[in-house]
Amino acid sequence: MARLIAPDARYHSSWLEGSAEFDGAHRDGGGGEDRPLEELRDLRSFRRFVATLVDDALPESHRNPGYVPCTYLWIMDGDTFLGSLAIRHELNDFLLNEGGHIGYSVRPSARRRGHASKALADALPLAKEFGISRVLITCDEDNLGSRATIEKNGGVYEDSRNGKRRYWADTEQSGAP
């Protein structure tokens, strides 16, 4: 059964294996957009990467301009890395229009098995703990799988902006499985 965990360097090889499946494509909720996969093959670099992901939840942590405090989580099934999920603690202009509070991605070989739906369901109460009563979740207009995941978890469509569908979900009570 898949679960959300804090990033952990113990899962280095599984993370590398799962991340390689994206073949360079953007992974929403993964963090480390500026880190090449090749660099993270080195265990010391990977440990620094994991520490950065964990520390990003702290308001006082250094982060790139335009980024907000964020809790990064990994979707794991046992020791197998299935994907990533990020809970952004606040919205800036970009996140309000396109990115949302929660972003996630599931490795291609693990898709269409309900992992994203369960991860999103598990993330909603965590967002509530961070003081977020309603979360904004977005997806590409043509991403039918993500659209279904969001709607299954109580997401109510508001509008589309710049090719992104925008949904709001109550963290108090979701339509989660």
mmCIF file of C-alpha atoms in Angstrom:
data_model
loop_
_atom_site.group_PDB
_atom_site.id
_atom_site.type_symbol
_atom_site.label_atom_id
_atom_site.label_comp_id
_atom_site.label_asym_id
_atom_site.label_seq_id
_atom_site.Cartn_x
_atom_site.Cartn_y
_atom_site.Cartn_z
ATOM 1 C CA MET A 1 0.000 0.000 0.000
ATOM 2 C CA ALA A 2 1.452 3.349 -1.048
ATOM 3 C CA ARG A 3 2.067 6.012 1.576
ATOM 4 C CA LEU A 4 3.536 9.501 1.817
ATOM 5 C CA ILE A 5 6.883 9.863 3.582
ATOM 6 C CA ALA A 6 9.428 12.613 4.091
ATOM 7 C CA PRO A 7 12.297 12.383 1.579
ATOM 8 C CA ASP A 8 14.914 9.956 2.844
ATOM 9 C CA ALA A 9 18.381 9.208 1.435
ATOM 10 C CA ARG A 10 17.892 5.490 2.226
ATOM 11 C CA TYR A 11 15.821 5.270 -0.950
ATOM 12 C CA HIS A 12 18.552 6.638 -3.203
ATOM 13 C CA SER A 13 18.617 3.817 -5.749
ATOM 14 C CA SER A 14 14.828 3.524 -5.964
ATOM 15 C CA TRP A 15 14.483 7.307 -6.335
ATOM 16 C CA LEU A 16 17.060 7.302 -9.139
ATOM 17 C CA GLU A 17 15.281 4.424 -10.884
ATOM 18 C CA GLY A 18 11.883 6.124 -10.653
ATOM 19 C CA SER A 19 13.190 9.547 -11.632
ATOM 20 C CA ALA A 20 14.953 8.142 -14.695
ATOM 21 C CA GLU A 21 11.547 7.033 -16.025
ATOM 22 C CA PHE A 22 10.562 10.681 -16.488
ATOM 23 C CA ASP A 23 13.351 10.971 -19.088
ATOM 24 C CA GLY A 24 13.925 14.657 -18.337
ATOM 25 C CA ALA A 25 10.237 15.647 -18.345
ATOM 26 C CA HIS A 26 9.062 18.070 -15.656
ATOM 27 C CA ARG A 27 7.951 16.360 -12.444
ATOM 28 C CA ASP A 28 5.500 18.470 -10.515
ATOM 29 C CA GLY A 29 6.025 18.149 -6.787
ATOM 30 C CA GLY A 30 9.519 16.705 -7.089
ATOM 31 C CA GLY A 31 11.682 19.682 -6.178
ATOM 32 C CA GLY A 32 15.212 19.979 -7.456
ATOM 33 C CA GLU A 33 14.285 21.260 -10.909
ATOM 34 C CA ASP A 34 17.753 22.772 -11.162
ATOM 35 C CA ARG A 35 19.590 19.540 -10.270
ATOM 36 C CA PRO A 36 20.649 17.195 -13.065
ATOM 37 C CA LEU A 37 19.872 13.533 -12.421
ATOM 38 C CA GLU A 38 23.501 12.671 -13.172
ATOM 39 C CA GLU A 39 24.658 14.848 -10.237
ATOM 40 C CA LEU A 40 22.261 13.064 -7.881
ATOM 41 C CA ARG A 41 23.748 9.652 -8.646
ATOM 42 C CA ASP A 42 26.469 10.615 -6.172
ATOM 43 C CA LEU A 43 25.214 9.668 -2.690
ATOM 44 C CA ARG A 44 26.704 12.772 -1.025
ATOM 45 C CA SER A 45 24.966 15.050 -3.528
ATOM 46 C CA PHE A 46 21.754 13.103 -3.062
ATOM 47 C CA ARG A 47 21.939 13.494 0.729
ATOM 48 C CA ARG A 48 22.341 17.275 0.299
ATOM 49 C CA PHE A 49 19.375 17.275 -2.100
ATOM 50 C CA VAL A 50 17.211 15.370 0.414
ATOM 51 C CA ALA A 51 18.227 17.755 3.221
ATOM 52 C CA THR A 52 17.274 20.725 1.024
ATOM 53 C CA LEU A 53 13.862 19.195 0.293
ATOM 54 C CA VAL A 54 13.182 18.571 3.987
ATOM 55 C CA ASP A 55 14.416 22.026 5.043
ATOM 56 C CA ASP A 56 12.268 23.783 2.439
ATOM 57 C CA ALA A 57 9.248 23.411 4.753
ATOM 58 C CA LEU A 58 10.857 25.853 7.195
ATOM 59 C CA PRO A 59 9.923 29.494 6.526
ATOM 60 C CA GLU A 60 13.472 30.682 7.296
ATOM 61 C CA SER A 61 15.155 28.321 4.800
ATOM 62 C CA HIS A 62 16.975 29.784 1.834
ATOM 63 C CA ARG A 63 15.074 29.234 -1.405
ATOM 64 C CA ASN A 64 15.167 30.529 -4.943
ATOM 65 C CA PRO A 65 13.385 33.833 -5.632
ATOM 66 C CA GLY A 66 9.697 33.273 -6.356
ATOM 67 C CA TYR A 67 9.536 30.045 -4.361
ATOM 68 C CA VAL A 68 7.442 29.641 -1.196
ATOM 69 C CA PRO A 69 7.850 27.312 1.810
ATOM 70 C CA CYS A 70 6.957 23.810 0.700
ATOM 71 C CA THR A 71 6.684 20.361 2.245
ATOM 72 C CA TYR A 72 8.009 17.744 -0.151
ATOM 73 C CA LEU A 73 6.844 14.165 0.244
ATOM 74 C CA TRP A 74 7.579 10.949 -1.578
ATOM 75 C CA ILE A 75 4.980 8.415 -2.615
ATOM 76 C CA MET A 76 6.398 5.053 -1.562
ATOM 77 C CA ASP A 77 5.245 1.457 -1.705
ATOM 78 C CA GLY A 78 7.548 -0.357 0.688
ATOM 79 C CA ASP A 79 11.037 0.552 -0.509
ATOM 80 C CA THR A 80 9.845 1.490 -4.010
ATOM 81 C CA PHE A 81 9.711 5.152 -4.980
ATOM 82 C CA LEU A 82 6.488 5.782 -6.925
ATOM 83 C CA GLY A 83 6.488 9.568 -7.174
ATOM 84 C CA SER A 84 6.518 12.919 -5.435
ATOM 85 C CA LEU A 85 4.038 15.341 -3.943
ATOM 86 C CA ALA A 86 4.563 18.912 -2.775
ATOM 87 C CA ILE A 87 2.366 20.968 -0.470
ATOM 88 C CA ARG A 88 3.105 24.651 -0.976
ATOM 89 C CA HIS A 89 2.286 26.512 2.227
ATOM 90 C CA GLU A 90 1.164 29.709 0.495
ATOM 91 C CA LEU A 91 0.358 31.009 -2.958
ATOM 92 C CA ASN A 92 2.264 33.640 -4.908
ATOM 93 C CA ASP A 93 0.942 35.034 -8.215
ATOM 94 C CA PHE A 94 2.313 32.159 -10.290
ATOM 95 C CA LEU A 95 0.961 29.490 -7.956
ATOM 96 C CA LEU A 96 -2.432 31.217 -7.764
ATOM 97 C CA ASN A 97 -2.747 31.196 -11.538
ATOM 98 C CA GLU A 98 -0.999 27.984 -12.557
ATOM 99 C CA GLY A 99 0.762 25.944 -9.874
ATOM 100 C CA GLY A 100 -1.565 25.622 -6.897
ATOM 101 C CA HIS A 101 -0.920 24.470 -3.343
ATOM 102 C CA ILE A 102 -0.410 20.804 -4.207
ATOM 103 C CA GLY A 103 1.540 19.327 -7.084
ATOM 104 C CA TYR A 104 2.319 15.674 -7.685
ATOM 105 C CA SER A 105 3.754 13.266 -10.189
ATOM 106 C CA VAL A 106 3.834 9.484 -10.412
ATOM 107 C CA ARG A 107 6.529 7.594 -12.283
ATOM 108 C CA PRO A 108 5.261 6.286 -15.639
ATOM 109 C CA SER A 109 5.466 2.580 -14.723
ATOM 110 C CA ALA A 110 3.235 3.138 -11.651
ATOM 111 C CA ARG A 111 0.500 5.232 -13.253
ATOM 112 C CA ARG A 112 -3.176 4.289 -13.577
ATOM 113 C CA ARG A 113 -3.144 2.340 -10.301
ATOM 114 C CA GLY A 114 -4.665 4.946 -7.968
ATOM 115 C CA HIS A 115 -1.381 6.108 -6.423
ATOM 116 C CA ALA A 116 -1.963 9.780 -7.254
ATOM 117 C CA SER A 117 -5.527 9.677 -5.884
ATOM 118 C CA LYS A 118 -4.398 8.125 -2.613
ATOM 119 C CA ALA A 119 -1.442 10.502 -2.298
ATOM 120 C CA LEU A 120 -3.692 13.519 -2.853
ATOM 121 C CA ALA A 121 -6.242 12.152 -0.352
ATOM 122 C CA ASP A 122 -3.462 11.680 2.209
ATOM 123 C CA ALA A 123 -2.085 15.184 1.527
ATOM 124 C CA LEU A 124 -5.338 17.061 2.179
ATOM 125 C CA PRO A 125 -5.322 16.546 5.984
ATOM 126 C CA LEU A 126 -1.638 17.520 6.029
ATOM 127 C CA ALA A 127 -2.465 20.769 4.241
ATOM 128 C CA LYS A 128 -5.107 21.390 6.903
ATOM 129 C CA GLU A 129 -2.415 20.929 9.587
ATOM 130 C CA PHE A 130 -0.432 23.694 7.843
ATOM 131 C CA GLY A 131 -3.428 26.005 8.251
ATOM 132 C CA ILE A 132 -4.705 25.729 4.683
ATOM 133 C CA SER A 133 -8.491 25.290 4.729
ATOM 134 C CA ARG A 134 -8.920 25.203 0.943
ATOM 135 C CA VAL A 135 -6.234 24.068 -1.454
ATOM 136 C CA LEU A 136 -5.802 25.040 -5.065
ATOM 137 C CA ILE A 137 -4.831 22.115 -7.299
ATOM 138 C CA THR A 138 -4.123 22.545 -10.990
ATOM 139 C CA CYS A 139 -3.528 20.309 -13.971
ATOM 140 C CA ASP A 140 -2.908 20.705 -17.679
ATOM 141 C CA GLU A 141 -6.100 21.037 -19.726
ATOM 142 C CA ASP A 142 -5.349 17.778 -21.552
ATOM 143 C CA ASN A 143 -4.329 15.717 -18.491
ATOM 144 C CA LEU A 144 -7.461 13.608 -18.055
ATOM 145 C CA GLY A 145 -5.876 11.368 -15.417
ATOM 146 C CA SER A 146 -4.937 14.251 -13.153
ATOM 147 C CA ARG A 147 -8.300 15.869 -13.740
ATOM 148 C CA ALA A 148 -10.035 12.675 -12.543
ATOM 149 C CA THR A 149 -7.671 12.448 -9.549
ATOM 150 C CA ILE A 150 -8.484 15.992 -8.445
ATOM 151 C CA GLU A 151 -12.238 15.581 -8.933
ATOM 152 C CA LYS A 152 -12.224 12.248 -7.059
ATOM 153 C CA ASN A 153 -10.678 14.094 -4.117
ATOM 154 C CA GLY A 154 -13.355 16.780 -3.976
ATOM 155 C CA GLY A 155 -11.774 19.312 -6.319
ATOM 156 C CA VAL A 156 -14.307 21.798 -7.668
ATOM 157 C CA TYR A 157 -13.419 23.341 -11.021
ATOM 158 C CA GLU A 158 -13.182 27.144 -10.943
ATOM 159 C CA ASP A 159 -11.647 28.129 -14.275
ATOM 160 C CA SER A 160 -8.739 27.653 -16.675
ATOM 161 C CA ARG A 161 -5.766 29.967 -17.005
ATOM 162 C CA ASN A 162 -2.801 29.650 -19.335
ATOM 163 C CA GLY A 163 -3.676 26.051 -20.221
ATOM 164 C CA LYS A 164 -4.189 24.985 -16.595
ATOM 165 C CA ARG A 165 -7.464 23.832 -15.065
ATOM 166 C CA ARG A 166 -7.859 25.263 -11.535
ATOM 167 C CA TYR A 167 -9.699 23.348 -8.809
ATOM 168 C CA TRP A 168 -10.351 24.148 -5.156
ATOM 169 C CA ALA A 169 -10.694 21.383 -2.558
ATOM 170 C CA ASP A 170 -11.712 21.692 1.074
ATOM 171 C CA THR A 171 -9.154 20.154 3.431
ATOM 172 C CA GLU A 172 -11.867 19.574 6.048
ATOM 173 C CA GLN A 173 -13.765 17.026 3.999
ATOM 174 C CA SER A 174 -12.569 15.647 0.714
ATOM 175 C CA GLY A 175 -14.179 13.210 -1.653
ATOM 176 C CA ALA A 176 -11.154 11.055 -1.070
ATOM 177 C CA PRO A 177 -11.243 7.274 -1.247
#
